[in-house]
Tab-separated table of C-alpha atoms in Angstrom:
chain	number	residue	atom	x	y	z
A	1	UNK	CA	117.028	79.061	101.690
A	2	UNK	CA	113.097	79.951	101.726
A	3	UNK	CA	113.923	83.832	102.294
A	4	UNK	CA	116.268	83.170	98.703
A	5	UNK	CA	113.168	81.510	97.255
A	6	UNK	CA	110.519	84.331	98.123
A	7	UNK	CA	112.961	87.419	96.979
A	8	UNK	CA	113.361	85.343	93.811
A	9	UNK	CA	109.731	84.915	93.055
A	10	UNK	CA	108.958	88.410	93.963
A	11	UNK	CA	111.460	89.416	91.251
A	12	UNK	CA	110.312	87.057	88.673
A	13	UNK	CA	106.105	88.561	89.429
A	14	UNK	CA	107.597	92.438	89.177
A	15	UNK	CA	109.346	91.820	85.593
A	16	UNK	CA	106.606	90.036	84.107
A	17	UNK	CA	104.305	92.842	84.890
A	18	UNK	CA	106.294	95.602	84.264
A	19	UNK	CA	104.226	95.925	80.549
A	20	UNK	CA	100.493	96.170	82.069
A	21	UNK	CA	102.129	99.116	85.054
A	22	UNK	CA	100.481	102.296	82.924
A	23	UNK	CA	98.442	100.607	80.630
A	24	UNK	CA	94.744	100.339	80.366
A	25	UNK	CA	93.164	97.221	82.811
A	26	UNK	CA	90.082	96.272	80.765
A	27	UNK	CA	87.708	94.161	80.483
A	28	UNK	CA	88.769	89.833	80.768
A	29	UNK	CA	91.935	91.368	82.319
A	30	UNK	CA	93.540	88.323	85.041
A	31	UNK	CA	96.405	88.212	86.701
A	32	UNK	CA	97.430	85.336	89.379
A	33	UNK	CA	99.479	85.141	92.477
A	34	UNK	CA	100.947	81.809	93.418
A	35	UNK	CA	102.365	80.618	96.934
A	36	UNK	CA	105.688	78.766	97.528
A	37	UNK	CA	105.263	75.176	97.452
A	38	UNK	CA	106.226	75.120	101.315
A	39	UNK	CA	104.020	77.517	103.578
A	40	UNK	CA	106.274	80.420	104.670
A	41	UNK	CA	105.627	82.460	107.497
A	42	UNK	CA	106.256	86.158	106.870
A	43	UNK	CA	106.214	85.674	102.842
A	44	UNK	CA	104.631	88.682	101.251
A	45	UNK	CA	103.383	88.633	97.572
A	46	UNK	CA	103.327	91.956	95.496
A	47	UNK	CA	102.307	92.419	91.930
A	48	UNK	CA	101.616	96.040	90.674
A	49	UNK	CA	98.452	96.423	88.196
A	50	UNK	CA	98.073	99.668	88.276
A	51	UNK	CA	100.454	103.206	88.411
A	52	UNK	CA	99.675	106.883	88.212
A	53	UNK	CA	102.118	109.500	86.854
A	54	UNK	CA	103.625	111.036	89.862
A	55	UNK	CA	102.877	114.655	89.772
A	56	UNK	CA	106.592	115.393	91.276
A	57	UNK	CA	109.607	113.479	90.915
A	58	UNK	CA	110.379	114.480	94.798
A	59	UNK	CA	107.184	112.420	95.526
A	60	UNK	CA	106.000	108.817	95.112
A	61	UNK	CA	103.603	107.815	92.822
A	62	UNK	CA	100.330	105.856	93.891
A	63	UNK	CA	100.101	102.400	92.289
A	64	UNK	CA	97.556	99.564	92.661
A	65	UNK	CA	98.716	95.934	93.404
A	66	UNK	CA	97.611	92.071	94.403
A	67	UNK	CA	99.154	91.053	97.543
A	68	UNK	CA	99.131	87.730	99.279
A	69	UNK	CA	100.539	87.739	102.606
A	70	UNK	CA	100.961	84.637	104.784
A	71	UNK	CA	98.567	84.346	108.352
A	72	UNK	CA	98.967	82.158	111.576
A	73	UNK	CA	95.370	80.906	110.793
A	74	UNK	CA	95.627	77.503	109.859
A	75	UNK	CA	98.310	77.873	107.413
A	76	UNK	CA	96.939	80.285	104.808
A	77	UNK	CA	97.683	83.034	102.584
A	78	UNK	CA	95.637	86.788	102.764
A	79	UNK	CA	94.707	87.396	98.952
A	80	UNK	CA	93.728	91.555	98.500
A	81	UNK	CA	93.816	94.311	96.208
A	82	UNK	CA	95.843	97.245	98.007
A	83	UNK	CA	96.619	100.678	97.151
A	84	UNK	CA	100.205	101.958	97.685
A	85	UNK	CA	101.843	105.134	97.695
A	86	UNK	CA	105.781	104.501	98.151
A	87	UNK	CA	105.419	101.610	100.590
A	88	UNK	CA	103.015	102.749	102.623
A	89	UNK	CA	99.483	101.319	102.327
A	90	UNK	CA	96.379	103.682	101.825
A	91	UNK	CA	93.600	101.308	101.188
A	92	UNK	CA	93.342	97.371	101.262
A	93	UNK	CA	89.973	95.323	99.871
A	94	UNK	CA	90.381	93.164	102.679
A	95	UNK	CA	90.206	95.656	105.501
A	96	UNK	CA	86.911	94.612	107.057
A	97	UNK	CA	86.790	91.093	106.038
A	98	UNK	CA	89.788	89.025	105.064
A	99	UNK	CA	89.954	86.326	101.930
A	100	UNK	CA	92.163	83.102	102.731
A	101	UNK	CA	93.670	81.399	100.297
A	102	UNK	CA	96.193	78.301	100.271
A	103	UNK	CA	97.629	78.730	97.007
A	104	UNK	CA	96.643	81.373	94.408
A	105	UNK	CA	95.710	84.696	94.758
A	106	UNK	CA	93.540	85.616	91.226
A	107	UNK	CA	92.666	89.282	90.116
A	108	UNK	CA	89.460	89.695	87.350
A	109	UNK	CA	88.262	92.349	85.591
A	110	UNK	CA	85.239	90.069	84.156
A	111	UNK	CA	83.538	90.514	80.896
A	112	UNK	CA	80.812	91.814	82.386
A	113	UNK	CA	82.737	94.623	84.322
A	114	UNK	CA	82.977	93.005	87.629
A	115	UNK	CA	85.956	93.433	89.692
A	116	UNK	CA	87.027	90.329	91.565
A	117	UNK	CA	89.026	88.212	93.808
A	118	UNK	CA	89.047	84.461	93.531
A	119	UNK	CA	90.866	81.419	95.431
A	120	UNK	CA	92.146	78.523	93.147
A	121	UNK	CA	89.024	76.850	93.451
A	122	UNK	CA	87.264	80.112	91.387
A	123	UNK	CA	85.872	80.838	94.803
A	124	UNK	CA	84.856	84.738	94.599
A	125	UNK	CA	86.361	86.210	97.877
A	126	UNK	CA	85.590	89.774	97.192
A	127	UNK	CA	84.023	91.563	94.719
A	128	UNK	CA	83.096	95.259	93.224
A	129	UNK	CA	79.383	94.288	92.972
A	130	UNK	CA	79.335	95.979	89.266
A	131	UNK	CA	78.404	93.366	86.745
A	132	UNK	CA	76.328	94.658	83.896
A	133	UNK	CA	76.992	98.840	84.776
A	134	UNK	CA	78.866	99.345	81.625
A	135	UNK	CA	82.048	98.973	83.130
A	136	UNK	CA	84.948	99.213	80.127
A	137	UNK	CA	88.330	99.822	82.460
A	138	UNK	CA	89.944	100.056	85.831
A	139	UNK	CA	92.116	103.093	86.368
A	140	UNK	CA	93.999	104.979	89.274
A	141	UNK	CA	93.690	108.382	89.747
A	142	UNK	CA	96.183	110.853	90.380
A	143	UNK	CA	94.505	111.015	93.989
A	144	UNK	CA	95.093	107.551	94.709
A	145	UNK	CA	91.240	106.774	94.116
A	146	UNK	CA	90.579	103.165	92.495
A	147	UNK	CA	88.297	103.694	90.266
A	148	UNK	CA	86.114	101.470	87.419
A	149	UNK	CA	84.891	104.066	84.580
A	150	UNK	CA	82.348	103.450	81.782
A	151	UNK	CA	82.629	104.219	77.813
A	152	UNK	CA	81.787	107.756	79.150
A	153	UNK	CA	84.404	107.873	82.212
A	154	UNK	CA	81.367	108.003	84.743
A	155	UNK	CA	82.571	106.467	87.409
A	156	UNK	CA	80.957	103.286	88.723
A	157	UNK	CA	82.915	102.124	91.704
A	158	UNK	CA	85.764	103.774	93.527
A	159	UNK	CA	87.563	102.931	96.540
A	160	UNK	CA	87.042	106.711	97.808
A	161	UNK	CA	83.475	105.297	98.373
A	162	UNK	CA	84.985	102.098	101.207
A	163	UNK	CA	87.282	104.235	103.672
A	164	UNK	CA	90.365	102.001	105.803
A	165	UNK	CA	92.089	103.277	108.152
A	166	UNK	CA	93.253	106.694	105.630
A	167	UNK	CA	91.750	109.256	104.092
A	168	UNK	CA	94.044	110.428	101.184
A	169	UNK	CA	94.475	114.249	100.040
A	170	UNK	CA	90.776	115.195	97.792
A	171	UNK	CA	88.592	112.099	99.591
A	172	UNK	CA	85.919	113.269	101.556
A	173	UNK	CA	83.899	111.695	104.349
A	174	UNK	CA	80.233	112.218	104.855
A	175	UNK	CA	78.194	112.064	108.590
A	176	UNK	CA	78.081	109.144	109.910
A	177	UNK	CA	81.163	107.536	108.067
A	178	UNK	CA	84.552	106.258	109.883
A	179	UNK	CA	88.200	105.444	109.420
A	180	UNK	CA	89.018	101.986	111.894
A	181	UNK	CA	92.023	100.747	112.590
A	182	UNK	CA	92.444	97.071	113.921
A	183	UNK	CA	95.601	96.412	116.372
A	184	UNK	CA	97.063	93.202	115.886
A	185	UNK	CA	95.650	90.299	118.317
A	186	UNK	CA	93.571	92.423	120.027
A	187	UNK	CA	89.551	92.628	120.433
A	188	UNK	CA	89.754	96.254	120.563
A	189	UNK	CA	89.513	98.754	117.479
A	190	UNK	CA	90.100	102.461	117.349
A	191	UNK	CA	87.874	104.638	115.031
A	192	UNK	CA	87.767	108.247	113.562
A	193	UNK	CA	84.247	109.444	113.139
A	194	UNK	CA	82.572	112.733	111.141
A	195	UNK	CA	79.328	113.706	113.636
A	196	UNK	CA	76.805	116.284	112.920
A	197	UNK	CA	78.701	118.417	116.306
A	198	UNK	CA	82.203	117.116	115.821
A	199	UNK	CA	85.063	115.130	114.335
A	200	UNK	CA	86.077	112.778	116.781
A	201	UNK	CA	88.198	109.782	117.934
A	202	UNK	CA	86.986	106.226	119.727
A	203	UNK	CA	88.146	103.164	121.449
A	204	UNK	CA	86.020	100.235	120.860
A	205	UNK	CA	85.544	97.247	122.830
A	206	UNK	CA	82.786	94.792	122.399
A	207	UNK	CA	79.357	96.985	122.421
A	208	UNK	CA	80.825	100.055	124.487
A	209	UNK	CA	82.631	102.644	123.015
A	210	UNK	CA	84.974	105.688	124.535
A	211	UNK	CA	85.867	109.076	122.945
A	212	UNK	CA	89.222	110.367	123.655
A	213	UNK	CA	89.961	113.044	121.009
A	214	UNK	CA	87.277	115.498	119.260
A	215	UNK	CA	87.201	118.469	117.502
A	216	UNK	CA	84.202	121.022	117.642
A	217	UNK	CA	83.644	123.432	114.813
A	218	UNK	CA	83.690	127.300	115.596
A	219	UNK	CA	80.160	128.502	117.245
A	220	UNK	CA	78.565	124.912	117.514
A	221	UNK	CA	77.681	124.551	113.688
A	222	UNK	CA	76.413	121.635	112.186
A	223	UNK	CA	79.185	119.207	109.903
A	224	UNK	CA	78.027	117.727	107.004
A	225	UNK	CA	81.016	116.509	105.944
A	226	UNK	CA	85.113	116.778	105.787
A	227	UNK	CA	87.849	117.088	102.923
A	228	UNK	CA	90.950	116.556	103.507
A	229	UNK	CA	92.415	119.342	101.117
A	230	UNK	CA	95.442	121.752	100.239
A	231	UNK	CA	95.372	123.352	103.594
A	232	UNK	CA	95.073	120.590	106.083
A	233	UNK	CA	91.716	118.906	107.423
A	234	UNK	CA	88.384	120.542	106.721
A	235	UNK	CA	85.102	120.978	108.463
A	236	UNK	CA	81.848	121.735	105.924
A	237	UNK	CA	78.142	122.437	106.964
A	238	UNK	CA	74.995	121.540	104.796
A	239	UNK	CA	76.081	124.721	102.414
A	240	UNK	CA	79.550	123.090	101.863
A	241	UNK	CA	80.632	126.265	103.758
A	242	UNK	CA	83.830	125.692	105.271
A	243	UNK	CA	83.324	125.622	109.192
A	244	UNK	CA	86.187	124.730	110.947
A	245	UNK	CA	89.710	123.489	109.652
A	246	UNK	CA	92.819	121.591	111.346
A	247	UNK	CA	95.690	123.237	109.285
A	248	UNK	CA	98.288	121.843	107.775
A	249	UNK	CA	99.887	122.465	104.290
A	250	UNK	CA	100.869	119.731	101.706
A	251	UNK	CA	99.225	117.060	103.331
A	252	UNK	CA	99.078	114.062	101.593
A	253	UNK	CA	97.286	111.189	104.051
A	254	UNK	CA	95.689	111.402	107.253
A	255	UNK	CA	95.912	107.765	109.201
A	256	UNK	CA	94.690	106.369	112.590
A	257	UNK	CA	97.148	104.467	113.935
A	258	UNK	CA	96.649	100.822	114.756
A	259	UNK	CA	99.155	100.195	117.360
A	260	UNK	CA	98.526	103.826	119.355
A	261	UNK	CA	94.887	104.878	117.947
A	262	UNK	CA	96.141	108.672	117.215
A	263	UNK	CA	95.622	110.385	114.202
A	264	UNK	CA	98.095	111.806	112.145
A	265	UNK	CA	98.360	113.896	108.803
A	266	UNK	CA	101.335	112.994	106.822
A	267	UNK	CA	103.260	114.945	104.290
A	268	UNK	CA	106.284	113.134	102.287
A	269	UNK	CA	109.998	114.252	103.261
A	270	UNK	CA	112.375	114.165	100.343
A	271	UNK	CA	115.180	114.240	101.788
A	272	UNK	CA	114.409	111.385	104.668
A	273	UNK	CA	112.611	109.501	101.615
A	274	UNK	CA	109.478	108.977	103.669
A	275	UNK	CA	105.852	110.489	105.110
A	276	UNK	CA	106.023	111.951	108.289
A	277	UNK	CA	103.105	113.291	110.448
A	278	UNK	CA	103.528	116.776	110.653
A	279	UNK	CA	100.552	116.999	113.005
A	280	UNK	CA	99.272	114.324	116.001
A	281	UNK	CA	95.587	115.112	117.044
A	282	UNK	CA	97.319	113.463	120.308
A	283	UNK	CA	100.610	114.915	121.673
A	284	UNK	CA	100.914	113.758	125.029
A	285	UNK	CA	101.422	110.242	125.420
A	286	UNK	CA	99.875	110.176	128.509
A	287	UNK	CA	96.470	111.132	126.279
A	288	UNK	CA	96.660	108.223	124.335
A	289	UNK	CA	93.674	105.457	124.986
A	290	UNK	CA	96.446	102.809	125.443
A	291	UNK	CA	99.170	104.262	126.752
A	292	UNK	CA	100.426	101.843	129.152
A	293	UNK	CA	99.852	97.486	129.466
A	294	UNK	CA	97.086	95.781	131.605
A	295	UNK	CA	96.963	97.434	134.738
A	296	UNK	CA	99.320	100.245	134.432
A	297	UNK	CA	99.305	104.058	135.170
A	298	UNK	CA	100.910	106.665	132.914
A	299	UNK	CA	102.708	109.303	134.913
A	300	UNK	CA	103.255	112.947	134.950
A	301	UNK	CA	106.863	111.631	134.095
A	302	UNK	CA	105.329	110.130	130.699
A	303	UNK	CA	106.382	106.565	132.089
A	304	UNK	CA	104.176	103.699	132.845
A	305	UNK	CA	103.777	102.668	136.928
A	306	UNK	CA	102.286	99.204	137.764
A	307	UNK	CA	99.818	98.564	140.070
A	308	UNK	CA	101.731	96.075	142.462
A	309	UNK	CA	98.730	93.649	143.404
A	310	UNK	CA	97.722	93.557	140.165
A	311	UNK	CA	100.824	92.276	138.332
A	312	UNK	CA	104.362	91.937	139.340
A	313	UNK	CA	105.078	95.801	139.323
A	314	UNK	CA	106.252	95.626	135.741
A	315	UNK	CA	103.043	94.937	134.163
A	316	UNK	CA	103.718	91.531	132.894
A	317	UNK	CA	101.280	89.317	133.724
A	318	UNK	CA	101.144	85.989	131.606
A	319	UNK	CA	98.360	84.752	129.503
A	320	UNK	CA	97.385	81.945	131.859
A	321	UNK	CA	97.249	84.476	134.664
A	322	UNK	CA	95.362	87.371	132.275
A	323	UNK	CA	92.618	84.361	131.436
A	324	UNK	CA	92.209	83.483	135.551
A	325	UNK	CA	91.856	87.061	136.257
A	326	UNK	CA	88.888	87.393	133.280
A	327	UNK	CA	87.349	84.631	135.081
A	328	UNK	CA	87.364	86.164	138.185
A	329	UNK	CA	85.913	89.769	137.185
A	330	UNK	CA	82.578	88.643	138.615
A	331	UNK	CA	84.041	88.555	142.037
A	332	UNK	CA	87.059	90.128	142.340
A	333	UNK	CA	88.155	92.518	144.705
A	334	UNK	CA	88.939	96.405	144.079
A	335	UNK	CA	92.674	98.621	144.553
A	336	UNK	CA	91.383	102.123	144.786
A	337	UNK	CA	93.963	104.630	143.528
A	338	UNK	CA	93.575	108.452	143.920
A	339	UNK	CA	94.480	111.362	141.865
A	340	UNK	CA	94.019	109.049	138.975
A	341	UNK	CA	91.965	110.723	135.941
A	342	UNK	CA	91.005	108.994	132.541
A	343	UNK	CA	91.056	110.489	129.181
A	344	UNK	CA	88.578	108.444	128.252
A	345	UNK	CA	84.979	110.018	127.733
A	346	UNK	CA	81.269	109.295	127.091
A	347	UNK	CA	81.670	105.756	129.054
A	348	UNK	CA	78.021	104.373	131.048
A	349	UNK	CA	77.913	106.652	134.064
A	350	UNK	CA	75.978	106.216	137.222
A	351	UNK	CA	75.092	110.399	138.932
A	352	UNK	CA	74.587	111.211	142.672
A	353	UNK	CA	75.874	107.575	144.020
A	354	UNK	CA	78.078	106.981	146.921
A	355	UNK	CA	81.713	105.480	145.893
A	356	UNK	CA	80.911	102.199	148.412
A	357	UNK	CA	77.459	101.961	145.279
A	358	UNK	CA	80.376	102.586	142.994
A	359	UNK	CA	82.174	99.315	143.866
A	360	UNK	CA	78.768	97.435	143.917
A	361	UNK	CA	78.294	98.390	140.710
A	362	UNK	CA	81.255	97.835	139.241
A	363	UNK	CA	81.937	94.096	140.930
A	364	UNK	CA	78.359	93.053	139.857
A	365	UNK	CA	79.124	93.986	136.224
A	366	UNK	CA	81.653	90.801	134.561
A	367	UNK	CA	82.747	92.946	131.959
A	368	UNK	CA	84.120	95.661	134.343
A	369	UNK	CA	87.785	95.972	134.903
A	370	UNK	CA	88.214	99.557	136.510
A	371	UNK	CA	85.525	102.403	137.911
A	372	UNK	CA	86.047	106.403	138.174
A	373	UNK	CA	84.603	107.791	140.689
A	374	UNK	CA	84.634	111.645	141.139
A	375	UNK	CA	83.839	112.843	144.456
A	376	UNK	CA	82.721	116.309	143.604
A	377	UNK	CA	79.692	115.601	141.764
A	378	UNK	CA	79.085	111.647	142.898
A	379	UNK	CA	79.604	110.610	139.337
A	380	UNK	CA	80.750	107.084	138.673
């Protein structure tokens, strides 16, 4: 009965704002979201505000909307403004820090040109920050850029400027900027980063950090930034001379994944109806950061191997029993497996000590779970 009830208010939210989907969002512009009167797990809230003219009828159009999704914490709704294009999400407000709401979800353009999200309560959430720029109008770009123009359509906030987890065809990223992607119930993140020597990708966790992907322009030049453009992915030094370039035609997105931390660039399919990555900066699984569960061993064979002690040889160890073992990092004891290698990089290393110091090391640190120790250069 509550599925009935959410498809019917859904409906009811698209046809009322099927007038304001190509129109001009100015200035004292609202528009509000409501919850069901019972909290429903899994509801999702979608009201479009904003729609660009798709450049081809074989391809989706980008459109702006207010979403409200239900969250297991403490019975409340996520309120955000989200770019789509087709149903895939290219940029949500609420990527780094998420606004709760119980009951109402409220969009403002504000007389004074500020952009905003507010609870029921007129709490401010989230905001553009540009009260008093001369803001006149919100409008999409045929990009998929969110952007707030002035009488002279300068623009004074854009969403090109607060990168997700995608970087859509024409956005560029400078040094020093990221895409992150944030698996669900985990403490771990994966990012994409633009260095002055690379491109490159990272597993986070806590204060340390691992590289498992990268990409080095041609003779060691120095990025400055990259565009993701016509031809694929591309490298630019100080001269915005094009330095190095991942190639791939009528690309449309490039994502890093939050379940498997690879990136993709994606290109729509017509005739599946959907974006497809038509390149993986990871192609063997066995590459991947995260490739297997808690304690287990990707094989030649591309299938995950349990270590026996560790768990009960399928890898499923319970959350009372994954809490003990935390507790017992500080004096645990050690399985030492050889032939194993790690695809993870740029970790804290320890030079020209014995394995035995490797152990020490490793058991005296509480935050250690594992230790690689090559024996041709005494590296751990």
């Amino acid at each position: 009965m509550m599925k009935i009830y959410t498809f019917s208010l859904l409906i009811c939210l698209f046809s009322k704002l099927q007038g304001h989907s190509k129109s001009d969002i100015n200035l004292g512009f609202t528009l509000t979201l409501s919850s069901p009167v019972v909290y429903t797990p899994g509801f999702m809230g979608k009201a479009y505000i904003k729609e660009t003219e798709s450049s081809s009828t074989r391809e989706p159009a980008f459109k702006a909307a207010l979403t409200m999704e239900s969250s297991d914490d403490n019975r409340r709704y996520v309120c955000s403004l989200q770019v789509f294009i087709g149903d895939v999400r290219v940029w949500n407000s609420g990527h780094y820090s998420k606004m709760y709401v119980f009951n109402k979800c409220i969009f403002e353009l504000s007389k004074d040109g500020d952009m905003r999200l507010k609870s029921s309560n007129k709490h401010v959430g989230w905001r553009s920050g540009t009260s008093g720029q001369g803001v006149e109008r919100l409008e999409i770009q045929s990009t998929g850029n969110l952007v707030l123009l002035d009488a002279m359509n300068l623009i004074k906030w854009q969403s090109f400027n607060f990168p997700t987890d995608v970087m859509l065809s024409g956005q560029r990223l400078d040094v020093a900027t990221q895409l992150t992607s944030f698996p669900k119930d985990s403490t771990l993140f994966y990012s994409f980063k633009v260095l002055r020597d690379k491109i490159a990708l990272f597993i986070n966790l806590n204060k340390l950090k691992y590289s498992y992907w990268e990409y080095k322009p041609t003779e060691n030049k120095t990025v400055n930034f990259v565009r993701l453009g016509s031809k694929g992915l591309e490298l630019f030094d100080d001269n915005s001379h094009i330095i190095g370039r991942i190639e791939q035609p009528l690309i449309r997105f490039m994502a890093i994944g939050n379940k498997t931390g690879n990136l993709g660039l994606y290109s729509y399919k017509p005739e599946k109806g959907k974006f497809e990555a038509s390149f993986q900066a990871v192609s063997n699984t066995c590459d991947l950061p995260v490739a297997c569960k808690p304690y287990g061993i990707c094989t030649l064979s591309k299938s995950c191997s349990c270590i026996e002690v560790a768990s009960d040889g399928h890898c499923n160890i319970n959350e009372e029993e994954g809490h003990l073992m935390k507790k017992r990092l500080c004096d645990h004891e050690m399985v030492e497996l050889e032939g194993v290698t790690t695809v993870l990089r740029n970790g804290t290393e320890a030079r020209d000590v014995s394995k035995e110091r490797c152990e020490e090391l490793c058991k005296k640190d509480c935050e250690c779970r594992a230790a690689s120790y090559s024996v041709s250069d005494e590296r751990c």
